[in-house]
Tab-separated table of C-alpha atoms (C1' of nucleotides) in Angstrom:
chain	number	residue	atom	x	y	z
A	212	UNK	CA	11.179	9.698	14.104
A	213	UNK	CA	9.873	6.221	12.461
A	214	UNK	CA	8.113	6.555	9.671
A	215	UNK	CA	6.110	3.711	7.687
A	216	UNK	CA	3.812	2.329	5.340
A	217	UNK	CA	1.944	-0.474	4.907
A	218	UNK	CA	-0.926	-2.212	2.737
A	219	UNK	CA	-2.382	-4.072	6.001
A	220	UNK	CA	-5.067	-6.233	2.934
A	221	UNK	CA	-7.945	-5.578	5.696
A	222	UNK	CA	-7.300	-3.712	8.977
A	223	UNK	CA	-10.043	-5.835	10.709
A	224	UNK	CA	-9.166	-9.492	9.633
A	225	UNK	CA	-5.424	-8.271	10.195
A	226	UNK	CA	-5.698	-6.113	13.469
A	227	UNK	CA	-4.228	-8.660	16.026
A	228	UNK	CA	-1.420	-8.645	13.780
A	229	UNK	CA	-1.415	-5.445	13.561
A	230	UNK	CA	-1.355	-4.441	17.157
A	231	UNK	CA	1.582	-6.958	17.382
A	232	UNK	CA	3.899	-4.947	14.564
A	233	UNK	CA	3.128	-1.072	15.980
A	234	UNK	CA	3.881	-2.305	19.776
A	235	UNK	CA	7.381	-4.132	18.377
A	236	UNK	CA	7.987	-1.948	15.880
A	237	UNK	CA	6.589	1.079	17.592
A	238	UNK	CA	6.819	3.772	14.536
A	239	UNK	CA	5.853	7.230	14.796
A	240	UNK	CA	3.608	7.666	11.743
A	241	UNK	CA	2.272	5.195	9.911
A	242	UNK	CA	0.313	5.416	6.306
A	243	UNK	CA	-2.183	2.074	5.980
A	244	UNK	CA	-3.697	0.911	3.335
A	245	UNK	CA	-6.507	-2.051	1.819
A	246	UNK	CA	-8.400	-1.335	5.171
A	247	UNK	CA	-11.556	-2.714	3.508
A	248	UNK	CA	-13.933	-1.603	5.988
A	249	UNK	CA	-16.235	1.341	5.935
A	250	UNK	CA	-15.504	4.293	9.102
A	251	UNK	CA	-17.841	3.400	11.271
A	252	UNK	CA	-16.203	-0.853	11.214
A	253	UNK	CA	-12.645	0.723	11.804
A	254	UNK	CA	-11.326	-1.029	15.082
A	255	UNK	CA	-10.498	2.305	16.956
A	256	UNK	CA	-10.362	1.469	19.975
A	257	UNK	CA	-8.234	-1.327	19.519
A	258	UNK	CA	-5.331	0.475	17.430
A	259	UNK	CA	-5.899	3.261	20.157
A	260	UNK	CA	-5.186	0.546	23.086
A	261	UNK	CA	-1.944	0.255	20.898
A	262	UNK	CA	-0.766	4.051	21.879
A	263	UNK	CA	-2.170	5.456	18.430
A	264	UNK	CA	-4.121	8.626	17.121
A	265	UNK	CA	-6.584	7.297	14.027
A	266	UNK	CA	-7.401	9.390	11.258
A	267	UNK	CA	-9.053	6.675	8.515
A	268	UNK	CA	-11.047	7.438	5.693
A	269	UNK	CA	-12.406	4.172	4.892
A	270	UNK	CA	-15.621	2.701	2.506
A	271	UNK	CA	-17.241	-0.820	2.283
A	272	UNK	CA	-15.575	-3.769	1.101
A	273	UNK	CA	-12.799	-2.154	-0.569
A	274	UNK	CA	-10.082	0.588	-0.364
A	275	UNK	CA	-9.520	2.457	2.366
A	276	UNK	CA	-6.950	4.153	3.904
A	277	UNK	CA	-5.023	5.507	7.489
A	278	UNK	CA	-3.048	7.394	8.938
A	279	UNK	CA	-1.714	6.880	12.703
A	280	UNK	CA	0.309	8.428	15.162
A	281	UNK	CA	2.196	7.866	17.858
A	282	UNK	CA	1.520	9.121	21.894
A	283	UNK	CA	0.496	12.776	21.475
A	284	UNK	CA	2.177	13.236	18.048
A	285	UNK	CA	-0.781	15.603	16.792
A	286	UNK	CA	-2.026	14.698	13.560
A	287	UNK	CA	-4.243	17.203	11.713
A	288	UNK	CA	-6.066	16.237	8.329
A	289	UNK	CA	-5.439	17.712	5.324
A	290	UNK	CA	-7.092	15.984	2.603
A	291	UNK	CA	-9.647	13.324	2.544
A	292	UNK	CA	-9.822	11.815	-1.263
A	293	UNK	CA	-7.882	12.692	-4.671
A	294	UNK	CA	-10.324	14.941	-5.805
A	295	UNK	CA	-12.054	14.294	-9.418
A	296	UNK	CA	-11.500	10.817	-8.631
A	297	UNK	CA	-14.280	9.794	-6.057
A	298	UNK	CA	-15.570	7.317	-8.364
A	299	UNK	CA	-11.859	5.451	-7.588
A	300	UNK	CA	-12.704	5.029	-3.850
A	301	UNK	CA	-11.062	5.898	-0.844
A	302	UNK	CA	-7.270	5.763	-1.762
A	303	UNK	CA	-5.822	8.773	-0.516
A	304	UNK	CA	-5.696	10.891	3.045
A	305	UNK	CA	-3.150	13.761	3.731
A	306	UNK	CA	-2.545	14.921	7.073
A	307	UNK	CA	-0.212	17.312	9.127
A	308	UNK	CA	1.731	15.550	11.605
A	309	UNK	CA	3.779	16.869	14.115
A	310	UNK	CA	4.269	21.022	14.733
A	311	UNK	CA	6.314	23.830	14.323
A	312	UNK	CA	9.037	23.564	12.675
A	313	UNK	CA	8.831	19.238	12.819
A	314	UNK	CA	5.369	18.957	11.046
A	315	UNK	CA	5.344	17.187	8.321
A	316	UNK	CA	3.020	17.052	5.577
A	317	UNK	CA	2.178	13.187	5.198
A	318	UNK	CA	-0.040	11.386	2.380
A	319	UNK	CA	-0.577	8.147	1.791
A	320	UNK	CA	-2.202	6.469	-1.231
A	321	UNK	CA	-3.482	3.162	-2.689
A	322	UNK	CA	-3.157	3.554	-5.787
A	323	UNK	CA	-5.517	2.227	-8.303
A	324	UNK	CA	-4.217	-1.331	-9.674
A	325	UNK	CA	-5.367	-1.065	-13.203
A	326	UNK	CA	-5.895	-4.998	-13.753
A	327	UNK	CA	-4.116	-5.186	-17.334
A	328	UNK	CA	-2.753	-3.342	-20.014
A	329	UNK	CA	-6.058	-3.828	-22.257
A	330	UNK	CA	-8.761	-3.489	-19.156
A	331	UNK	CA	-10.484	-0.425	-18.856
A	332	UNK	CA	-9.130	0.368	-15.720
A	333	UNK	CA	-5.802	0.843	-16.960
A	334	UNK	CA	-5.977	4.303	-18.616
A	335	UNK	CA	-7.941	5.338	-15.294
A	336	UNK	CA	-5.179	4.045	-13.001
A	337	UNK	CA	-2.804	6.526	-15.650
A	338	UNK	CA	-5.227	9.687	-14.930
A	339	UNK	CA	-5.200	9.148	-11.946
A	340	UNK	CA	-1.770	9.060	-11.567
A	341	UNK	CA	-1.805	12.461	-13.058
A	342	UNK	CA	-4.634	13.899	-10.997
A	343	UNK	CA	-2.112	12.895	-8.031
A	344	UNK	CA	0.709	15.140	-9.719
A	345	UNK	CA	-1.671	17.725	-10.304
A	346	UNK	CA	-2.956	17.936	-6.943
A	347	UNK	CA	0.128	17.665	-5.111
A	348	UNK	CA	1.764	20.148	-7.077
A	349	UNK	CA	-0.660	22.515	-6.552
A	350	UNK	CA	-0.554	22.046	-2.801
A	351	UNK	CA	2.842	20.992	-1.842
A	352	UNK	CA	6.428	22.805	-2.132
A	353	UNK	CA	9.212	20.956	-2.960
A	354	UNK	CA	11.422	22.424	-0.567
A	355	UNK	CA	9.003	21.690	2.506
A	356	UNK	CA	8.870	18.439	4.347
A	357	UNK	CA	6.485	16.188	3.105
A	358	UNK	CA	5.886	12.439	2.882
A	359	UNK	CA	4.151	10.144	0.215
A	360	UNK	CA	3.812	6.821	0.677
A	361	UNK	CA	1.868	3.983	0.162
A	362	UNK	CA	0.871	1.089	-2.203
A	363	UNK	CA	1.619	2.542	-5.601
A	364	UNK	CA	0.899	-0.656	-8.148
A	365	UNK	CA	3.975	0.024	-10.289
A	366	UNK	CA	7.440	-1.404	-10.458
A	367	UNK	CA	9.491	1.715	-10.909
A	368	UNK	CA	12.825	-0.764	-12.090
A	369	UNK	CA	13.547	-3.848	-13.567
A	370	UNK	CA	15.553	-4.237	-10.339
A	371	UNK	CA	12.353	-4.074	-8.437
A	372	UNK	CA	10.468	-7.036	-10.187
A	373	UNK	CA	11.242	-10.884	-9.456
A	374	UNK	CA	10.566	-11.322	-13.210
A	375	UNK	CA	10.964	-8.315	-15.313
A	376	UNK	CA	11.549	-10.453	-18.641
A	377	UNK	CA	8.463	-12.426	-18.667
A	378	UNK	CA	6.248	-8.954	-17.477
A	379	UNK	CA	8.104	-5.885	-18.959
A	380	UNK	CA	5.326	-4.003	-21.087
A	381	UNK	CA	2.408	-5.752	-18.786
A	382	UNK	CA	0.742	-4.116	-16.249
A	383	UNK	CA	3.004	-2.871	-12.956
A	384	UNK	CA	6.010	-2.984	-15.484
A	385	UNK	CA	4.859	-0.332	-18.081
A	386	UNK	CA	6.576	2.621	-19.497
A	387	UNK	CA	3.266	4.974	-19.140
A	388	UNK	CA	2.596	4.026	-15.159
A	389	UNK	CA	6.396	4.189	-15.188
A	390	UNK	CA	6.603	7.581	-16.262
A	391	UNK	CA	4.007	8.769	-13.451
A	392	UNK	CA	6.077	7.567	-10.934
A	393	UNK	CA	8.926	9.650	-12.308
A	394	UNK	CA	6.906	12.677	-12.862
A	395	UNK	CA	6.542	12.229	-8.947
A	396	UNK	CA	10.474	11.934	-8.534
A	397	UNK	CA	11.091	14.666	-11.252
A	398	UNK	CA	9.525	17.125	-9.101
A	399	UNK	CA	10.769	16.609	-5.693
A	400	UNK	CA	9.986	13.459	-4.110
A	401	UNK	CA	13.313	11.024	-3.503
A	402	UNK	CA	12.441	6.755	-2.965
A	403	UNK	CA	13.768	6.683	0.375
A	404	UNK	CA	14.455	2.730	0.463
A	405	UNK	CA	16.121	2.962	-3.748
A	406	UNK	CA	18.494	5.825	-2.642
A	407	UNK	CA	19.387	4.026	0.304
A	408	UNK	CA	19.701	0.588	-1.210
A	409	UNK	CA	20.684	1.347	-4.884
A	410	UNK	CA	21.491	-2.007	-5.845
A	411	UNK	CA	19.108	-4.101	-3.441
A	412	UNK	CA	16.452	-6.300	-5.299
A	413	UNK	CA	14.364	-6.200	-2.793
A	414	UNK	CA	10.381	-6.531	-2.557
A	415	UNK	CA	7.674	-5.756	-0.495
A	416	UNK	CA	5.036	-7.676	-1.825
A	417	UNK	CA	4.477	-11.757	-2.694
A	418	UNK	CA	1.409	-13.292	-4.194
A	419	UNK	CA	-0.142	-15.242	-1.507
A	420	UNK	CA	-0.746	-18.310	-4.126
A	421	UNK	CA	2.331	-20.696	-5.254
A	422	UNK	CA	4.400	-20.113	-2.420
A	423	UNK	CA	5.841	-17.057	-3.894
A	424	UNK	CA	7.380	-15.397	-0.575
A	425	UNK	CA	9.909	-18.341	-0.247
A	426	UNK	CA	10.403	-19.070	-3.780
A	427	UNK	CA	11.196	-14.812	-3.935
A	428	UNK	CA	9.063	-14.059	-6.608
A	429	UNK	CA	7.845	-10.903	-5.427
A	430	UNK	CA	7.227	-6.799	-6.536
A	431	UNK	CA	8.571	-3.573	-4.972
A	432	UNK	CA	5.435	-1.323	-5.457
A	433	UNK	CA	5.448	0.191	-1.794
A	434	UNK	CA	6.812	2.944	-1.340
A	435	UNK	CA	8.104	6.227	1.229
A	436	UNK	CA	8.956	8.993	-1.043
A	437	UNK	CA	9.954	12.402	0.800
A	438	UNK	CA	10.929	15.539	-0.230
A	439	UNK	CA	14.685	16.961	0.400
A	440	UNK	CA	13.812	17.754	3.967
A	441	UNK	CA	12.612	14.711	4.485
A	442	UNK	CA	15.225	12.900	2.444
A	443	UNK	CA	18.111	14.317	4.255
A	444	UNK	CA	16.914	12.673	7.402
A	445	UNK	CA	17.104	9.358	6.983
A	446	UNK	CA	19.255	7.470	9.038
A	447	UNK	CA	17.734	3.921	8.105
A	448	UNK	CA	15.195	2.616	5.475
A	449	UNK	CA	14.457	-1.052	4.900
A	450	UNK	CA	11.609	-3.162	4.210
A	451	UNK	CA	9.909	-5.339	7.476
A	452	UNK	CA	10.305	-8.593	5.833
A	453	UNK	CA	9.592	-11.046	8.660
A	454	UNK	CA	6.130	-9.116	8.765
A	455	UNK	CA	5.237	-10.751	5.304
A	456	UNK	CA	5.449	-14.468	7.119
A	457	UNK	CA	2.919	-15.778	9.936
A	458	UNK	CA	3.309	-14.313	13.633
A	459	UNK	CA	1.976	-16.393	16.566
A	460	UNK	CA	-0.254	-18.405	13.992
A	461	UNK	CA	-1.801	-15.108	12.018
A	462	UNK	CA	-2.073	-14.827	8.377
A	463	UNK	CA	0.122	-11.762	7.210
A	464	UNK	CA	-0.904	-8.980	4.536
A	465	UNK	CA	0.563	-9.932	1.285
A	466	UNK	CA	2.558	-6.900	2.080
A	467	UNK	CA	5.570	-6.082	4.408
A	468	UNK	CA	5.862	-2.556	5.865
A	469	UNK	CA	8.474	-0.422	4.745
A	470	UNK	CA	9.902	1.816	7.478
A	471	UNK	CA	12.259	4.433	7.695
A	472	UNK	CA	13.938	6.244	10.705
A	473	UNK	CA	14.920	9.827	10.353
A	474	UNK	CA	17.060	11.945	12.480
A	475	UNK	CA	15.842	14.908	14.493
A	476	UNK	CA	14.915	17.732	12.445
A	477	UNK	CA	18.005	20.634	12.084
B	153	DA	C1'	-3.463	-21.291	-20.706
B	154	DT	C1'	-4.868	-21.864	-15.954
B	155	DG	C1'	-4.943	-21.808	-11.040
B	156	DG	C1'	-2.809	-21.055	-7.147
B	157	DC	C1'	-4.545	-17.542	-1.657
B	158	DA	C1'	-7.045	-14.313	1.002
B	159	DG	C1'	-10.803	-10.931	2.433
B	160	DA	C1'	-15.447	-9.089	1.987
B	161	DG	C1'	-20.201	-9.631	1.030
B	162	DA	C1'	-24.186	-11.576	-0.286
B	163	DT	C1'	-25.386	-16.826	-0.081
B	164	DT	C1'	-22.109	-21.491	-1.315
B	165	DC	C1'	-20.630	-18.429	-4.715
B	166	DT	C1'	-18.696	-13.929	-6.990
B	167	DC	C1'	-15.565	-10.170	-7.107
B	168	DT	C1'	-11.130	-8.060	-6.387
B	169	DG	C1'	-6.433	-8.090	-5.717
B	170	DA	C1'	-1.243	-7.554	-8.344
DNA sequence: ATGGCAGAGATTCTCTGA
């Protein structure tokens, strides 16, 4: 099973390239975010002419997220919104995919960016960091196969910032939003691309301005965390870096996917 | 210190992103 996620930075102004990734790439289950487009502008029928089942949960102009899967993979939601945090948009669906004793319990979040260490929006992006906790631990077990993933706005490392010098202690590179993401790790979740690739400075996003992609100047802030059922699985993680550069003449996300491919389940 | 790209949305600009 291919698993993936992927900040798509507008699923309508991105969905021919899109449609090219899922029929190359063909994943299983895929987590989207930025689709910055409310439900009823989410190009179904398109990402269904792809071989996909949609389950979005989308507003206007910003936020947004998805969750697709593959053929007749069932996919059954969960959880539409972080709840106490509706005034934070749409950044987070949960859904059962697969069945019996292959289902998976998969979330995927955007997670709010908090714009600087002295905004306003910085303290929220830290609660709701902890809402997340909260609300996961209350619904998930450790022990039980579950995926989060998504765009998570913090660089967990110094090995996972182009620059951690000039930014440690500004936003992304912060001990507080660090410490969420370990509270997330301390309780059962395992970085499926860090524990494959424990030395590999590798990104997944790049500022669209300054040429940043080719000068390497980017952020790992995306993310496929799974629990130890999940974690055991993997056969192959890595980030889809040729998905960050044009195709056929489209403008990419400022994000590559991240994908993962896990073995059967025991 | 600033802008640099890109998308969306209400009007040729603002806001947001990270």
């Amino acid at each position: 099973m291919r698993i993936a996620t992927w900040n798509v930075n507008g699923i309508r102004a991105r969905l021919e390239f899109v449609s090219h990734w899922l029929r190359e790439r063909q994943p299983d289950v895929v987590g989207l975010q930025e689709l910055k487009a409310p439900d009823a502008e989410f190009p179904l029928e398109e990402i269904e002419a792809c071989g996909y089942r949609v389950l979005g949960y989308g507003q206007k102009s910003w936020n947004g997220v998805a969750i697709l899967t593959r053929g007749e993979l069932p996919i059954e939601e969960l959880q539409r919104g972080l709840p106490g945090q509706d005034d934070f948009g749409a950044r987070l669906l949960s859904a059962r995919v697969g069945e019996g004793g292959d289902a998976i319990d998969f979330t995927t979040v955007y997670v709010p960016n908090g714009k600087s260490t002295s905004h306003d929006d910085f303290p929220k992006k830290l609660a709701w960091y902890d809402d997340l906790s909260v609300h996961l631990e209350g619904r998930l077990d450790p022990t039980s196969p579950a995926v989060l993933c998504g765009d998570f706005n913090v660089v967990p490392t110094a090995l996972d910032s182009w620059n951690e010098a000039s930014h440690e202690g500004h936003v992304f590179h912060t001990d507080e939003e660090r410490k969420r993401v370990r509270r997330l790790l301390d309780w059962g979740f395992s970085d499926l691309f860090r524990d494959a690739h424990p030395d590999d400075g590798a990104f997944s996003w790049w500022d669209y301005r300054g040429g940043a992609f080719h000068r390497k100047q980017g952020l790992r802030i995306d993310f496929l965390l799974g629990t130890r059922a999940v974690a055991s699985r993997v056969r192959e993680v890595g980030i889809d870096r040729d998905w960050r550069k044009k195709v056929e003449g489209l403008t990419p996300s400022d994000h590559a996917p991240v994908v993962a491919d896990l073995e059967p389940a025991a």
